[in-house]
Amino acid sequence: MMTREEAWQIVCDHVQAVGLRRHMVAVEAAMRRYAGLLGEDVELWGLAGLLHDYDWEIHPTLETHPKAGIPLLAGRGVPEPVLHAILAHNSEGTGVERESKLDFALLACDEVTGLVIAAALVRPTKDVRDVEVKSIQKRWKEKAFAAGVDRPGVEVATADFSRVAFDGALDLWTHVGHVVAAMQGAAAALELDGRLAKPA
Ligand SMILES: [Fe+2]
Ligand SMILES: [Fe+2]
């Protein structure tokens, strides 16, 4: 199986934007946490998060991303369940439907990380460890906050993941709490550990 290091190399070779790299590290952290909670393969789920948007800069349309990026991953030995999950995070573009818990988890974690990153970056400390779920909750309806995050889409993806993996018991704010906790555990890898704060 591909190692985390090999996957990160693929990301570094194809993604220049710091924000996109950070997005994938964030989704990776969330996926690893859920794999642990669900007794699934932590390394496998982490790979799906870390690699899912690796081709966005070379295939920057929803018609080509992520489909056109799959052959490279397959050629490097990325396991089939990961390829399936990556394809299924854009079912509309690829025609690949979400089936496994891994597939649903990836979509459910994808955009939520954007809320958490935004919440960290609006804080003077620029530290994800200072982010609280209730501050995200307060700004959920604020359109300018994490403007790119499609709230109804997040609600549907969370409900689907909850149904498939938690018998419907995972509510939106518990989910956000898991993603926040996961990202706090990866603060340094996300560079959201205070290093971006302006010196006083
Ligand atoms: Fe994507
Ligand atoms: Fe993504």
PDB file of C-alpha atoms and ligand atoms in Angstrom:
ATOM      1  CA  MET A   1       0.000   0.000   0.000  1.00  0.00           C
ATOM      2  CA  MET A   2       1.083   3.525  -0.746  1.00  0.00           C
ATOM      3  CA  THR A   3       2.601   5.284   2.245  1.00  0.00           C
ATOM      4  CA  ARG A   4       1.521   8.666   3.531  1.00  0.00           C
ATOM      5  CA  GLU A   5       4.888  10.025   2.440  1.00  0.00           C
ATOM      6  CA  GLU A   6       4.410   8.820  -1.148  1.00  0.00           C
ATOM      7  CA  ALA A   7       0.938  10.366  -1.234  1.00  0.00           C
ATOM      8  CA  TRP A   8       2.253  13.664   0.092  1.00  0.00           C
ATOM      9  CA  GLN A   9       4.892  13.638  -2.657  1.00  0.00           C
ATOM     10  CA  ILE A  10       2.120  13.333  -5.269  1.00  0.00           C
ATOM     11  CA  VAL A  11       0.402  16.331  -3.684  1.00  0.00           C
ATOM     12  CA  CYS A  12       3.617  18.377  -3.660  1.00  0.00           C
ATOM     13  CA  ASP A  13       4.347  17.483  -7.289  1.00  0.00           C
ATOM     14  CA  HIS A  14       0.911  18.638  -8.486  1.00  0.00           C
ATOM     15  CA  VAL A  15      -0.367  21.298  -6.098  1.00  0.00           C
ATOM     16  CA  GLN A  16       1.308  24.676  -5.745  1.00  0.00           C
ATOM     17  CA  ALA A  17      -1.423  26.541  -3.841  1.00  0.00           C
ATOM     18  CA  VAL A  18      -0.862  26.509  -0.096  1.00  0.00           C
ATOM     19  CA  GLY A  19      -4.611  26.696   0.502  1.00  0.00           C
ATOM     20  CA  LEU A  20      -5.337  23.607  -1.568  1.00  0.00           C
ATOM     21  CA  ARG A  21      -2.590  21.626   0.137  1.00  0.00           C
ATOM     22  CA  ARG A  22      -3.972  22.739   3.507  1.00  0.00           C
ATOM     23  CA  HIS A  23      -7.471  21.684   2.420  1.00  0.00           C
ATOM     24  CA  MET A  24      -6.298  18.164   1.653  1.00  0.00           C
ATOM     25  CA  VAL A  25      -4.311  17.839   4.886  1.00  0.00           C
ATOM     26  CA  ALA A  26      -7.452  18.967   6.733  1.00  0.00           C
ATOM     27  CA  VAL A  27      -9.655  16.393   5.021  1.00  0.00           C
ATOM     28  CA  GLU A  28      -6.985  13.769   5.687  1.00  0.00           C
ATOM     29  CA  ALA A  29      -7.057  14.550   9.418  1.00  0.00           C
ATOM     30  CA  ALA A  30     -10.853  14.312   9.523  1.00  0.00           C
ATOM     31  CA  MET A  31     -10.827  11.033   7.590  1.00  0.00           C
ATOM     32  CA  ARG A  32      -8.230   9.500   9.893  1.00  0.00           C
ATOM     33  CA  ARG A  33     -10.303  10.429  12.923  1.00  0.00           C
ATOM     34  CA  TYR A  34     -13.459   8.893  11.484  1.00  0.00           C
ATOM     35  CA  ALA A  35     -11.645   5.718  10.461  1.00  0.00           C
ATOM     36  CA  GLY A  36     -10.481   5.391  14.050  1.00  0.00           C
ATOM     37  CA  LEU A  37     -13.972   5.997  15.441  1.00  0.00           C
ATOM     38  CA  LEU A  38     -15.500   3.497  13.055  1.00  0.00           C
ATOM     39  CA  GLY A  39     -12.828   0.820  13.347  1.00  0.00           C
ATOM     40  CA  GLU A  40     -11.842   1.278   9.709  1.00  0.00           C
ATOM     41  CA  ASP A  41      -8.377   1.425   8.131  1.00  0.00           C
ATOM     42  CA  VAL A  42      -6.884   4.733   9.251  1.00  0.00           C
ATOM     43  CA  GLU A  43      -4.117   4.791   6.625  1.00  0.00           C
ATOM     44  CA  LEU A  44      -6.529   3.972   3.798  1.00  0.00           C
ATOM     45  CA  TRP A  45      -9.053   6.615   4.805  1.00  0.00           C
ATOM     46  CA  GLY A  46      -6.263   9.145   5.285  1.00  0.00           C
ATOM     47  CA  LEU A  47      -5.049   8.561   1.732  1.00  0.00           C
ATOM     48  CA  ALA A  48      -8.502   9.368   0.342  1.00  0.00           C
ATOM     49  CA  GLY A  49      -8.504  12.690   2.162  1.00  0.00           C
ATOM     50  CA  LEU A  50      -4.951  13.604   1.296  1.00  0.00           C
ATOM     51  CA  LEU A  51      -5.236  12.785  -2.408  1.00  0.00           C
ATOM     52  CA  HIS A  52      -8.832  13.640  -3.322  1.00  0.00           C
ATOM     53  CA  ASP A  53      -8.132  17.025  -4.936  1.00  0.00           C
ATOM     54  CA  TYR A  54      -4.522  16.455  -5.969  1.00  0.00           C
ATOM     55  CA  ASP A  55      -5.376  17.037  -9.657  1.00  0.00           C
ATOM     56  CA  TRP A  56      -7.435  20.227  -9.259  1.00  0.00           C
ATOM     57  CA  GLU A  57      -4.667  22.500 -10.621  1.00  0.00           C
ATOM     58  CA  ILE A  58      -4.076  20.300 -13.671  1.00  0.00           C
ATOM     59  CA  HIS A  59      -7.788  19.456 -14.160  1.00  0.00           C
ATOM     60  CA  PRO A  60      -9.575  22.545 -12.878  1.00  0.00           C
ATOM     61  CA  THR A  61     -13.120  21.780 -14.053  1.00  0.00           C
ATOM     62  CA  LEU A  62     -15.829  19.566 -12.598  1.00  0.00           C
ATOM     63  CA  GLU A  63     -15.942  17.691 -15.926  1.00  0.00           C
ATOM     64  CA  THR A  64     -12.279  16.638 -15.664  1.00  0.00           C
ATOM     65  CA  HIS A  65     -11.655  16.641 -11.890  1.00  0.00           C
ATOM     66  CA  PRO A  66     -11.147  14.095 -10.406  1.00  0.00           C
ATOM     67  CA  LYS A  67     -11.702  11.631 -13.229  1.00  0.00           C
ATOM     68  CA  ALA A  68      -8.693  12.589 -15.342  1.00  0.00           C
ATOM     69  CA  GLY A  69      -6.449  12.321 -12.304  1.00  0.00           C
ATOM     70  CA  ILE A  70      -7.338   8.733 -11.485  1.00  0.00           C
ATOM     71  CA  PRO A  71      -4.986   6.916 -13.923  1.00  0.00           C
ATOM     72  CA  LEU A  72      -1.918   8.453 -12.287  1.00  0.00           C
ATOM     73  CA  LEU A  73      -3.102   7.382  -8.827  1.00  0.00           C
ATOM     74  CA  ALA A  74      -3.970   3.896 -10.042  1.00  0.00           C
ATOM     75  CA  GLY A  75      -0.540   3.630 -11.676  1.00  0.00           C
ATOM     76  CA  ARG A  76       1.131   4.525  -8.374  1.00  0.00           C
ATOM     77  CA  GLY A  77      -0.739   1.777  -6.558  1.00  0.00           C
ATOM     78  CA  VAL A  78      -3.446   3.727  -4.742  1.00  0.00           C
ATOM     79  CA  PRO A  79      -5.942   1.090  -3.545  1.00  0.00           C
ATOM     80  CA  GLU A  80      -9.235   0.722  -5.382  1.00  0.00           C
ATOM     81  CA  PRO A  81     -11.508   1.786  -2.473  1.00  0.00           C
ATOM     82  CA  VAL A  82      -9.617   5.092  -2.349  1.00  0.00           C
ATOM     83  CA  LEU A  83      -9.944   5.602  -6.105  1.00  0.00           C
ATOM     84  CA  HIS A  84     -13.671   4.893  -5.811  1.00  0.00           C
ATOM     85  CA  ALA A  85     -14.112   7.383  -2.986  1.00  0.00           C
ATOM     86  CA  ILE A  86     -12.218  10.049  -4.925  1.00  0.00           C
ATOM     87  CA  LEU A  87     -14.373   9.476  -8.023  1.00  0.00           C
ATOM     88  CA  ALA A  88     -17.541   9.490  -5.897  1.00  0.00           C
ATOM     89  CA  HIS A  89     -16.815  12.871  -4.294  1.00  0.00           C
ATOM     90  CA  ASN A  90     -17.911  14.305  -7.650  1.00  0.00           C
ATOM     91  CA  SER A  91     -20.659  11.888  -8.692  1.00  0.00           C
ATOM     92  CA  GLU A  92     -22.181  14.525 -10.948  1.00  0.00           C
ATOM     93  CA  GLY A  93     -18.997  14.708 -13.012  1.00  0.00           C
ATOM     94  CA  THR A  94     -17.851  11.096 -12.893  1.00  0.00           C
ATOM     95  CA  GLY A  95     -21.095   9.117 -12.761  1.00  0.00           C
ATOM     96  CA  VAL A  96     -19.623   7.120  -9.862  1.00  0.00           C
ATOM     97  CA  GLU A  97     -22.118   6.927  -7.002  1.00  0.00           C
ATOM     98  CA  ARG A  98     -21.214   6.878  -3.324  1.00  0.00           C
ATOM     99  CA  GLU A  99     -21.552   3.368  -1.881  1.00  0.00           C
ATOM    100  CA  SER A 100     -19.111   2.648   0.953  1.00  0.00           C
ATOM    101  CA  LYS A 101     -18.733   4.377   4.311  1.00  0.00           C
ATOM    102  CA  LEU A 102     -15.424   5.679   2.997  1.00  0.00           C
ATOM    103  CA  ASP A 103     -17.173   7.271   0.002  1.00  0.00           C
ATOM    104  CA  PHE A 104     -19.736   9.036   2.196  1.00  0.00           C
ATOM    105  CA  ALA A 105     -17.150  10.079   4.769  1.00  0.00           C
ATOM    106  CA  LEU A 106     -15.001  11.804   2.156  1.00  0.00           C
ATOM    107  CA  LEU A 107     -17.834  13.992   0.918  1.00  0.00           C
ATOM    108  CA  ALA A 108     -19.046  14.723   4.447  1.00  0.00           C
ATOM    109  CA  CYS A 109     -15.569  15.879   5.511  1.00  0.00           C
ATOM    110  CA  ASP A 110     -14.677  17.731   2.316  1.00  0.00           C
ATOM    111  CA  GLU A 111     -16.365  21.123   2.680  1.00  0.00           C
ATOM    112  CA  VAL A 112     -16.711  21.156   6.467  1.00  0.00           C
ATOM    113  CA  THR A 113     -12.964  21.624   6.732  1.00  0.00           C
ATOM    114  CA  GLY A 114     -13.414  24.943   4.905  1.00  0.00           C
ATOM    115  CA  LEU A 115     -15.521  26.259   7.765  1.00  0.00           C
ATOM    116  CA  VAL A 116     -12.889  25.266  10.292  1.00  0.00           C
ATOM    117  CA  ILE A 117     -10.021  26.776   8.302  1.00  0.00           C
ATOM    118  CA  ALA A 118     -11.993  30.019   7.919  1.00  0.00           C
ATOM    119  CA  ALA A 119     -12.736  30.056  11.653  1.00  0.00           C
ATOM    120  CA  ALA A 120      -9.035  29.617  12.424  1.00  0.00           C
ATOM    121  CA  LEU A 121      -7.909  32.310   9.987  1.00  0.00           C
ATOM    122  CA  VAL A 122     -10.303  34.975  11.312  1.00  0.00           C
ATOM    123  CA  ARG A 123      -8.776  34.603  14.761  1.00  0.00           C
ATOM    124  CA  PRO A 124      -5.783  36.863  15.512  1.00  0.00           C
ATOM    125  CA  THR A 125      -3.878  33.820  16.777  1.00  0.00           C
ATOM    126  CA  LYS A 126      -4.391  31.946  13.457  1.00  0.00           C
ATOM    127  CA  ASP A 127      -4.476  28.828  15.603  1.00  0.00           C
ATOM    128  CA  VAL A 128      -7.017  26.082  14.934  1.00  0.00           C
ATOM    129  CA  ARG A 129      -6.673  25.024  18.560  1.00  0.00           C
ATOM    130  CA  ASP A 130      -8.553  28.228  19.499  1.00  0.00           C
ATOM    131  CA  VAL A 131     -11.554  27.356  17.295  1.00  0.00           C
ATOM    132  CA  GLU A 132     -14.763  26.347  19.033  1.00  0.00           C
ATOM    133  CA  VAL A 133     -17.740  24.657  17.433  1.00  0.00           C
ATOM    134  CA  LYS A 134     -20.062  27.307  18.791  1.00  0.00           C
ATOM    135  CA  SER A 135     -18.227  30.084  16.945  1.00  0.00           C
ATOM    136  CA  ILE A 136     -18.762  28.202  13.672  1.00  0.00           C
ATOM    137  CA  GLN A 137     -22.378  27.578  14.644  1.00  0.00           C
ATOM    138  CA  LYS A 138     -22.876  31.322  15.195  1.00  0.00           C
ATOM    139  CA  ARG A 139     -21.529  32.171  11.750  1.00  0.00           C
ATOM    140  CA  TRP A 140     -23.237  29.341   9.853  1.00  0.00           C
ATOM    141  CA  LYS A 141     -25.851  31.705   8.353  1.00  0.00           C
ATOM    142  CA  GLU A 142     -23.338  34.489   7.674  1.00  0.00           C
ATOM    143  CA  LYS A 143     -22.890  34.363   3.893  1.00  0.00           C
ATOM    144  CA  ALA A 144     -19.537  36.138   3.841  1.00  0.00           C
ATOM    145  CA  PHE A 145     -18.017  33.656   6.290  1.00  0.00           C
ATOM    146  CA  ALA A 146     -16.415  30.735   4.419  1.00  0.00           C
ATOM    147  CA  ALA A 147     -18.429  31.926   1.431  1.00  0.00           C
ATOM    148  CA  GLY A 148     -17.354  29.002  -0.746  1.00  0.00           C
ATOM    149  CA  VAL A 149     -18.885  26.420   1.581  1.00  0.00           C
ATOM    150  CA  ASP A 150     -22.275  25.237   0.337  1.00  0.00           C
ATOM    151  CA  ARG A 151     -24.306  24.871   3.554  1.00  0.00           C
ATOM    152  CA  PRO A 152     -27.201  22.833   2.135  1.00  0.00           C
ATOM    153  CA  GLY A 153     -24.651  20.543   0.475  1.00  0.00           C
ATOM    154  CA  VAL A 154     -22.886  20.044   3.814  1.00  0.00           C
ATOM    155  CA  GLU A 155     -26.202  19.220   5.507  1.00  0.00           C
ATOM    156  CA  VAL A 156     -27.075  16.600   2.906  1.00  0.00           C
ATOM    157  CA  ALA A 157     -23.585  15.051   2.909  1.00  0.00           C
ATOM    158  CA  THR A 158     -23.606  14.893   6.713  1.00  0.00           C
ATOM    159  CA  ALA A 159     -27.057  13.290   6.828  1.00  0.00           C
ATOM    160  CA  ASP A 160     -26.024  10.710   4.218  1.00  0.00           C
ATOM    161  CA  PHE A 161     -22.812   9.846   6.074  1.00  0.00           C
ATOM    162  CA  SER A 162     -24.749   9.673   9.344  1.00  0.00           C
ATOM    163  CA  ARG A 163     -27.259   7.239   7.867  1.00  0.00           C
ATOM    164  CA  VAL A 164     -24.625   4.996   6.279  1.00  0.00           C
ATOM    165  CA  ALA A 165     -22.091   4.943   9.135  1.00  0.00           C
ATOM    166  CA  PHE A 166     -23.885   6.001  12.362  1.00  0.00           C
ATOM    167  CA  ASP A 167     -27.461   4.711  12.014  1.00  0.00           C
ATOM    168  CA  GLY A 168     -28.539   8.332  11.665  1.00  0.00           C
ATOM    169  CA  ALA A 169     -27.071   9.396  15.009  1.00  0.00           C
ATOM    170  CA  LEU A 170     -24.407  11.823  13.768  1.00  0.00           C
ATOM    171  CA  ASP A 171     -25.862  15.325  13.778  1.00  0.00           C
ATOM    172  CA  LEU A 172     -24.290  18.264  11.977  1.00  0.00           C
ATOM    173  CA  TRP A 173     -22.687  19.893  15.010  1.00  0.00           C
ATOM    174  CA  THR A 174     -21.287  16.666  16.383  1.00  0.00           C
ATOM    175  CA  HIS A 175     -19.786  16.130  12.948  1.00  0.00           C
ATOM    176  CA  VAL A 176     -18.282  19.623  12.907  1.00  0.00           C
ATOM    177  CA  GLY A 177     -16.923  18.897  16.394  1.00  0.00           C
ATOM    178  CA  HIS A 178     -15.148  15.782  15.140  1.00  0.00           C
ATOM    179  CA  VAL A 179     -13.635  17.691  12.243  1.00  0.00           C
ATOM    180  CA  VAL A 180     -12.500  20.513  14.545  1.00  0.00           C
ATOM    181  CA  ALA A 181     -10.906  18.021  16.956  1.00  0.00           C
ATOM    182  CA  ALA A 182      -9.211  16.169  14.108  1.00  0.00           C
ATOM    183  CA  MET A 183      -7.785  19.384  12.677  1.00  0.00           C
ATOM    184  CA  GLN A 184      -6.627  20.567  16.091  1.00  0.00           C
ATOM    185  CA  GLY A 185      -4.589  17.382  16.275  1.00  0.00           C
ATOM    186  CA  ALA A 186      -2.982  18.304  12.953  1.00  0.00           C
ATOM    187  CA  ALA A 187      -2.426  22.004  13.730  1.00  0.00           C
ATOM    188  CA  ALA A 188       1.255  21.972  12.764  1.00  0.00           C
ATOM    189  CA  ALA A 189       0.730  20.084   9.490  1.00  0.00           C
ATOM    190  CA  LEU A 190      -2.033  22.578   8.658  1.00  0.00           C
ATOM    191  CA  GLU A 191       0.252  25.490   9.579  1.00  0.00           C
ATOM    192  CA  LEU A 192      -2.640  26.646  11.747  1.00  0.00           C
ATOM    193  CA  ASP A 193      -0.616  26.487  14.944  1.00  0.00           C
ATOM    194  CA  GLY A 194      -0.092  30.230  15.334  1.00  0.00           C
ATOM    195  CA  ARG A 195       2.820  30.609  12.941  1.00  0.00           C
ATOM    196  CA  LEU A 196       0.734  32.813  10.617  1.00  0.00           C
ATOM    197  CA  ALA A 197      -0.179  35.292  13.359  1.00  0.00           C
ATOM    198  CA  LYS A 198       1.216  38.776  12.926  1.00  0.00           C
ATOM    199  CA  PRO A 199       3.903  39.574  15.484  1.00  0.00           C
ATOM    200  CA  ALA A 200       2.528  41.889  18.187  1.00  0.00           C
TER     201      ALA A 200
HETATM  202 FE    FE B   1     -12.765  17.880  -5.389  1.00  0.00          FE
HETATM  203 FE    FE B   2     -11.956  18.800  -1.547  1.00  0.00          FE
END
